[in-house]
XYZ file of N, CA and C in Angstrom:
522
model
N 0.922 -1.393 0.165
C -0.268 0.156 0.092
C 0.763 1.532 -0.061
N 0.554 2.013 -0.819
C 1.122 3.448 -1.200
C 0.340 4.503 -0.495
N 0.925 5.838 -0.335
C 0.713 7.096 0.544
C -0.890 6.991 0.014
N -1.325 7.006 -1.252
C -2.302 7.492 -2.250
C -3.476 6.066 -1.979
N -2.838 5.584 -1.950
C -3.997 4.404 -1.155
C -4.508 4.386 0.110
N -3.487 4.688 0.905
C -3.519 5.259 2.619
C -4.602 6.939 2.485
N -4.138 7.343 1.468
C -5.318 8.537 1.907
C -6.794 8.289 1.159
N -6.793 7.244 0.492
C -8.230 6.986 0.331
C -8.936 6.454 1.438
N -8.384 4.949 1.850
C -9.017 5.362 3.455
C -8.794 5.897 4.482
N -8.208 6.855 4.027
C -8.298 8.076 5.233
C -9.741 8.892 4.935
N -9.773 8.842 3.575
C -10.915 9.758 3.000
C -12.345 8.834 3.488
N -12.541 7.834 3.016
C -13.063 6.473 3.298
C -13.673 6.663 5.231
N -12.537 6.659 5.383
C -13.092 6.550 7.380
C -13.936 8.373 7.320
N -13.063 9.425 6.743
C -13.897 10.684 7.317
C -15.076 11.034 6.531
N -15.576 10.497 5.568
C -16.883 10.351 4.792
C -17.981 9.875 6.252
N -18.811 11.245 6.979
C -19.499 11.139 7.917
C -19.305 11.096 9.413
N -18.129 11.152 9.128
C -17.139 11.295 10.162
C -17.015 12.473 11.165
N -17.624 12.744 12.325
C -17.827 14.405 13.466
C -16.480 14.532 13.657
N -15.215 13.678 13.805
C -13.922 14.439 14.600
C -12.955 13.510 14.863
N -12.111 13.612 14.533
C -10.501 12.868 14.603
C -10.973 11.253 15.096
N -10.994 11.333 16.194
C -11.088 9.752 16.949
C -12.425 9.184 16.103
N -13.192 9.927 15.700
C -14.034 8.864 15.035
C -13.351 8.729 13.259
N -12.950 8.975 12.977
C -12.050 8.781 11.759
C -10.816 7.809 11.796
N -10.281 7.798 13.407
C -9.600 6.476 13.651
C -10.409 5.682 13.937
N -11.299 5.145 14.757
C -12.553 4.441 14.541
C -13.098 3.893 13.553
N -13.445 4.664 12.668
C -13.676 3.927 10.857
C -12.454 3.024 10.247
N -11.259 4.130 10.679
C -10.184 3.599 9.341
C -9.743 2.156 10.278
N -9.329 2.128 11.757
C -9.263 1.386 12.168
C -10.598 0.099 11.652
N -11.668 0.447 11.432
C -12.747 -0.944 11.069
C -12.257 -1.289 9.459
N -12.016 -0.186 8.832
C -11.694 -0.199 7.283
C -10.403 -1.838 7.392
N -9.279 -0.983 7.813
C -7.820 -1.793 7.723
C -8.155 -3.424 8.474
N -9.187 -3.385 9.394
C -9.479 -4.707 9.945
C -9.878 -5.704 8.835
N -10.766 -4.525 7.884
C -10.876 -5.712 6.386
C -9.801 -6.388 5.459
N -8.940 -5.928 6.044
C -7.606 -6.265 4.560
C -6.669 -7.691 4.890
N -6.229 -7.791 4.099
C -5.592 -8.397 4.246
C -4.288 -8.304 5.530
N -3.362 -9.113 6.626
C -2.654 -8.528 7.211
C -1.419 -8.279 6.993
N -0.615 -7.834 5.630
C 0.328 -7.510 4.876
C -0.231 -6.128 4.314
N -1.777 -5.903 4.022
C -1.808 -3.858 4.052
C -1.982 -3.653 4.725
N -2.103 -4.642 6.469
C -2.593 -3.740 7.408
C -1.285 -3.077 7.782
N -0.311 -4.037 7.751
C 0.587 -3.631 7.780
C 1.807 -2.347 6.588
N 1.274 -2.866 5.646
C 1.779 -1.801 4.696
C 0.958 -0.381 5.095
N -0.528 -0.119 5.715
C -1.185 0.675 5.883
C -0.187 1.481 7.210
N 0.067 0.903 7.829
C 0.938 0.911 9.182
C 1.984 2.120 8.318
N 3.144 1.583 7.895
C 4.006 1.796 7.061
C 4.303 3.297 5.981
N 2.679 3.597 5.758
C 2.362 3.969 5.233
C 2.378 5.266 5.646
N 1.771 5.068 6.926
C 1.395 6.100 7.849
C 2.264 7.043 8.543
N 3.003 5.814 8.852
C 4.408 6.331 9.926
C 5.405 7.260 8.414
N 5.232 7.043 7.403
C 6.049 7.930 6.345
C 5.709 9.178 6.433
N 3.746 9.302 6.206
C 3.133 10.676 6.692
C 3.431 10.994 7.449
N 4.246 10.408 8.760
C 4.287 11.406 10.117
C 5.727 12.135 9.863
N 6.430 11.245 9.313
C 8.022 11.340 9.034
C 7.356 13.056 8.135
N 7.132 12.344 6.878
C 6.890 14.483 6.288
C 6.329 15.356 6.747
N 5.817 15.215 8.060
C 5.193 16.067 9.003
C 6.281 16.566 9.982
N 6.981 15.845 10.546
C 7.580 16.399 11.072
C 8.579 17.665 10.503
N 8.229 18.355 11.312
C 8.391 20.049 10.892
C 8.663 20.868 11.799
N 9.240 22.201 11.838
C 9.253 22.888 12.933
C 8.240 23.603 12.699
N 7.894 24.327 11.912
C 6.456 25.023 11.919
C 5.634 24.639 12.437
N 5.329 23.080 11.379
C 4.021 22.462 12.508
C 4.164 22.272 13.856
N 5.226 22.262 14.035
C 5.441 21.917 15.572
C 5.145 23.413 16.326
N 5.252 24.001 15.749
C 4.722 26.032 16.447
C 3.495 26.440 15.890
N 2.371 25.357 14.767
C 1.238 25.645 15.105
C 0.502 24.888 15.728
N 0.987 23.890 16.418
C 0.876 22.925 17.422
C 1.092 23.751 18.771
N 1.762 24.005 18.794
C 2.566 24.838 20.010
C 1.168 26.024 20.050
N 1.013 26.722 19.590
C 0.230 28.043 19.594
C -1.226 27.359 19.907
N -1.719 26.362 18.427
C -3.026 25.850 18.893
C -3.755 24.873 19.985
N -2.731 24.233 20.692
C -2.555 23.240 22.161
C -2.502 23.936 23.232
N -1.781 25.395 23.197
C -1.249 26.030 24.338
C 0.057 25.614 25.181
N 0.511 24.754 23.980
C 1.886 23.445 23.994
C 2.166 22.418 23.421
N 2.852 22.030 23.267
C 3.557 21.042 22.985
C 4.525 19.707 22.890
N 4.335 19.166 23.532
C 6.106 18.206 24.127
C 6.002 17.192 22.315
N 7.048 16.480 22.575
C 7.163 15.345 21.418
C 6.142 14.354 21.399
N 5.606 13.856 22.478
C 4.330 13.076 22.513
C 2.704 13.776 21.850
N 2.934 15.330 22.662
C 1.668 16.201 21.928
C 1.986 16.569 20.155
N 3.406 16.742 20.421
C 3.274 17.078 18.724
C 3.173 15.315 17.137
N 3.238 14.129 18.282
C 2.576 13.140 17.254
C 1.057 13.274 17.391
N 0.440 13.695 18.434
C -1.066 12.838 18.394
C -1.362 14.381 17.410
N -0.465 15.693 17.058
C -0.678 16.685 16.527
C -1.254 16.150 14.765
N 0.121 15.638 14.646
C 0.120 15.129 13.619
C -0.747 14.019 13.107
N -1.046 12.738 14.244
C -1.887 11.869 13.867
C -3.236 12.727 13.484
N -3.879 13.860 14.300
C -5.090 14.916 14.007
C -4.807 15.349 13.066
N -3.556 15.852 12.096
C -3.796 16.135 11.527
C -3.885 15.671 9.611
N -3.107 14.168 9.932
C -3.564 13.247 9.051
C -5.486 12.736 8.956
N -6.025 12.614 9.523
C -7.079 12.653 10.241
C -7.983 13.947 9.843
N -7.817 14.793 9.613
C -8.682 16.019 8.400
C -7.689 15.704 6.793
N -7.635 14.284 6.518
C -7.972 14.309 5.449
C -6.220 14.807 4.742
N -5.954 14.507 3.093
C -5.452 14.687 2.031
C -4.818 16.581 1.976
N -5.940 16.663 2.000
C -6.230 18.407 1.796
C -5.589 19.297 2.274
N -6.046 19.092 3.437
C -6.031 19.532 4.872
C -4.383 19.636 5.116
N -3.774 18.552 4.874
C -2.198 17.941 5.058
C -1.518 18.491 4.067
N -1.882 18.620 3.167
C -0.456 19.295 2.141
C -0.952 20.859 2.199
N -1.763 21.229 2.460
C -2.334 22.740 2.970
C -0.975 22.817 4.230
N -1.294 22.463 5.077
C -0.314 22.608 6.420
C 0.911 22.424 6.026
N 1.338 21.475 5.574
C 2.843 21.129 5.298
C 3.634 22.475 4.702
N 2.460 22.772 3.294
C 3.088 23.948 2.758
C 2.751 25.708 3.207
N 2.344 25.128 4.243
C 1.678 26.408 5.241
C 0.830 26.020 6.362
N 1.643 26.379 7.596
C 0.621 26.049 8.590
C -0.089 26.978 9.168
N -0.141 28.576 8.536
C -1.125 29.006 9.227
C -2.502 29.095 8.556
N -2.442 28.107 7.301
C -4.063 27.616 6.721
C -4.378 26.776 7.954
N -3.973 26.350 8.818
C -4.945 25.962 9.405
C -6.146 26.311 10.056
N -5.683 27.555 10.050
C -6.669 28.497 10.822
C -8.060 28.437 10.192
N -7.814 28.025 9.149
C -9.092 27.927 7.883
C -9.920 26.519 8.121
N -9.629 25.601 8.720
C -9.803 24.169 8.719
C -11.192 24.802 9.750
N -12.554 24.006 9.171
C -13.311 24.007 10.314
C -13.668 23.079 11.973
N -12.584 22.342 11.850
C -11.986 21.978 12.840
C -11.537 23.124 14.150
N -10.761 23.859 13.104
C -10.261 24.773 14.265
C -11.057 26.216 14.421
N -11.720 26.380 13.399
C -12.863 27.621 13.645
C -13.783 26.923 14.755
N -14.294 26.326 14.838
C -15.152 25.319 15.569
C -14.697 25.125 16.700
N -13.560 25.418 17.929
C -13.017 25.550 18.463
C -13.326 26.576 19.173
N -13.238 26.474 20.615
C -13.489 27.615 21.653
C -11.695 28.045 21.510
N -11.358 29.015 22.992
C -9.797 29.651 22.679
C -8.973 28.367 22.578
N -8.850 27.289 23.360
C -7.769 26.452 23.025
C -8.795 25.036 22.108
N -7.836 24.516 21.195
C -8.313 23.435 20.481
C -8.145 22.067 21.395
N -7.066 21.510 21.603
C -7.031 20.191 21.819
C -6.819 19.774 20.426
N -6.217 19.587 19.094
C -5.380 19.351 17.869
C -5.486 18.382 18.080
N -5.683 17.477 18.465
C -4.266 16.115 18.726
C -5.914 15.221 18.214
N -4.757 13.543 18.571
C -5.572 12.477 18.185
C -4.416 11.089 18.191
N -4.333 10.812 19.839
C -3.171 9.401 19.555
C -4.037 8.241 19.314
N -5.771 8.734 19.100
C -5.663 7.218 18.356
C -5.254 6.460 16.892
N -5.151 8.088 16.330
C -4.988 7.554 15.165
C -3.446 7.118 14.457
N -2.206 7.181 15.429
C -0.783 6.266 15.608
C -1.504 4.962 15.598
N -2.288 4.153 16.265
C -2.769 3.271 16.962
C -3.662 2.205 15.878
N -4.175 3.065 15.054
C -5.109 2.376 13.808
C -4.519 0.801 13.354
N -3.436 1.073 12.429
C -3.263 -0.394 11.471
C -2.345 -1.294 13.451
N -2.022 -0.874 14.606
C -2.365 -1.873 14.864
C -3.029 -2.297 15.878
N -4.673 -1.463 16.025
C -5.497 -2.250 16.333
C -6.127 -3.332 15.230
N -6.016 -2.827 14.121
C -6.674 -3.597 12.493
C -5.916 -4.756 12.879
N -4.561 -4.864 13.004
C -4.134 -6.316 12.783
C -4.752 -6.789 13.951
N -4.293 -6.679 14.765
C -4.999 -6.899 16.222
C -6.336 -8.179 16.523
N -7.514 -7.209 15.608
C -9.125 -7.146 15.927
C -8.336 -8.682 14.222
N -7.473 -8.251 12.969
C -7.860 -9.458 11.977
C -7.588 -10.624 12.002
N -5.858 -10.267 12.840
C -5.216 -11.818 13.532
C -5.082 -12.135 14.702
N -5.760 -11.533 15.231
C -5.440 -11.832 16.667
C -3.897 -11.772 17.944
N -3.357 -11.060 16.639
C -1.538 -10.701 16.929
C -1.785 -9.633 17.315
N -0.166 -9.157 17.538
C 0.144 -7.751 17.777
C 1.155 -7.659 16.146
N 1.134 -6.557 15.565
C 1.656 -6.037 14.416
C 3.107 -6.975 14.683
N 3.925 -7.764 13.506
C 5.227 -8.259 13.924
C 5.894 -7.223 13.996
N 7.421 -7.537 14.995
C 8.495 -6.536 14.922
C 9.306 -6.243 14.122
N 9.148 -4.991 14.311
C 10.181 -4.729 12.592
C 9.584 -4.397 11.129
N 8.115 -4.480 11.087
C 7.191 -4.755 9.973
C 6.959 -2.868 9.449
N 7.903 -1.861 10.399
C 7.413 -0.474 9.936
C 8.766 -0.274 10.405
N 9.136 0.939 9.447
C 10.087 1.881 9.851
C 9.626 3.612 9.858
N 10.495 4.085 10.560
C 10.356 5.478 10.468
C 11.435 6.257 10.939
N 12.123 7.212 9.593
C 13.180 7.810 10.006
C 12.988 9.494 9.972
N 12.796 9.901 11.105
C 12.441 11.919 11.151
C 13.278 12.667 10.532
N 13.391 13.608 9.540
C 14.510 14.705 9.421
C 15.083 15.782 10.275
N 15.799 16.034 9.897
C 15.652 16.949 10.963
C 15.072 18.419 10.936
N 14.897 18.780 11.620
C 14.342 19.900 12.325
C 14.875 21.703 11.837
N 14.086 21.947 11.035
C 14.480 23.241 10.490
C 15.368 24.813 11.317
N 16.495 24.545 11.087
C 17.401 25.308 12.357
C 16.683 26.457 12.309
N 15.791 27.316 11.145
C 15.408 28.769 11.457
C 14.305 28.621 12.429
N 13.937 27.790 12.713
C 13.193 27.728 13.753
C 13.459 27.055 14.799
N 14.807 27.394 15.280
C 15.054 26.695 16.635
C 14.918 28.110 18.072
N 14.263 28.571 17.910
C 13.728 29.881 18.962
C 13.156 28.685 20.192
N 12.629 29.732 20.969
C 11.747 29.331 21.834
C 10.234 28.892 21.807
N 9.455 29.172 21.492
C 8.305 29.146 21.536
C 7.313 30.255 22.158
N 8.108 29.752 23.353
C 7.380 30.632 24.346
C 8.278 32.399 24.819
N 8.840 32.790 24.441
C 10.106 34.088 24.238
C 9.585 34.976 23.332
N 9.372 36.048 23.117
C 8.974 36.849 22.201
C 7.903 36.879 21.421
N 7.481 37.755 20.488
C 6.914 37.246 19.230
C 7.096 36.630 17.680
N 8.012 35.748 18.471
C 8.841 35.114 16.591
C 7.391 34.145 16.035
N 7.229 33.536 17.137
C 6.392 32.094 16.982
C 4.822 33.227 15.743
N 4.300 34.549 17.348
C 2.922 35.231 16.278
C 3.285 35.615 15.003
N 4.491 36.182 14.843
C 4.894 36.746 13.483
C 4.652 35.858 12.127
N 5.437 34.330 12.526
C 5.655 33.789 11.182
C 4.546 32.973 11.003
N 3.132 33.089 12.270
C 1.973 31.946 11.696
C 1.014 33.405 12.542
N 0.702 34.259 11.772
C 0.164 35.664 12.246
C -1.802 34.829 12.486
N -2.137 34.686 11.683
C -3.280 34.057 11.545
C -3.787 32.703 12.791
N -3.351 31.678 12.605
C -3.034 31.238 14.164
C -3.201 32.100 15.456
N -1.703 32.658 15.283
C -2.296 33.316 16.433
C -2.748 34.478 16.730
N -3.264 35.160 15.848
C -4.743 35.663 16.369
C -5.610 34.950 16.909
N -5.513 33.730 15.748
C -7.097 32.239 16.687
C -6.508 31.954 18.231
N -5.691 32.150 18.636
C -5.095 31.576 19.724
C -4.483 32.203 20.692
N -4.467 33.591 20.946
C -4.014 34.764 21.273
C -3.536 34.350 22.498
N -2.349 34.361 23.293
C -1.867 33.720 24.335
C -2.138 35.073 25.623
């Protein structure tokens, strides 16, 4: 399974889903109906997207929206972002400030909780459901790129984050 097929499954899961957690549950259902090898391939496709989204500007966006963002929190944020679908994902990678346009962001109050840890477990849960076993060790890999050094500033200090992501900063005034 490549990322194109994975995105098709995400879009199927999104149809009629109300939030990222429902997308994760529906994606787990869709994956569990596939052969075990396809579920493993879906896990690899997911982690390829996680690696592609490991970017400091997105971390800054998560930091603004969620009122802070740890390493784990950034993974959960990227899981949430994948649950928003390919178009939102691609736009956010190109310009994280476009997250301000998403209905899921516009419909939230002060702070969003833009996270979905459950997206990280969809293939694990689907594989267990389909086979009664855990994913085989070493069945997927992930390699994160280095973070952009131009974004190596303290997100809490000064107004640099607000300057770089003005629409999100206005949405989530600190």
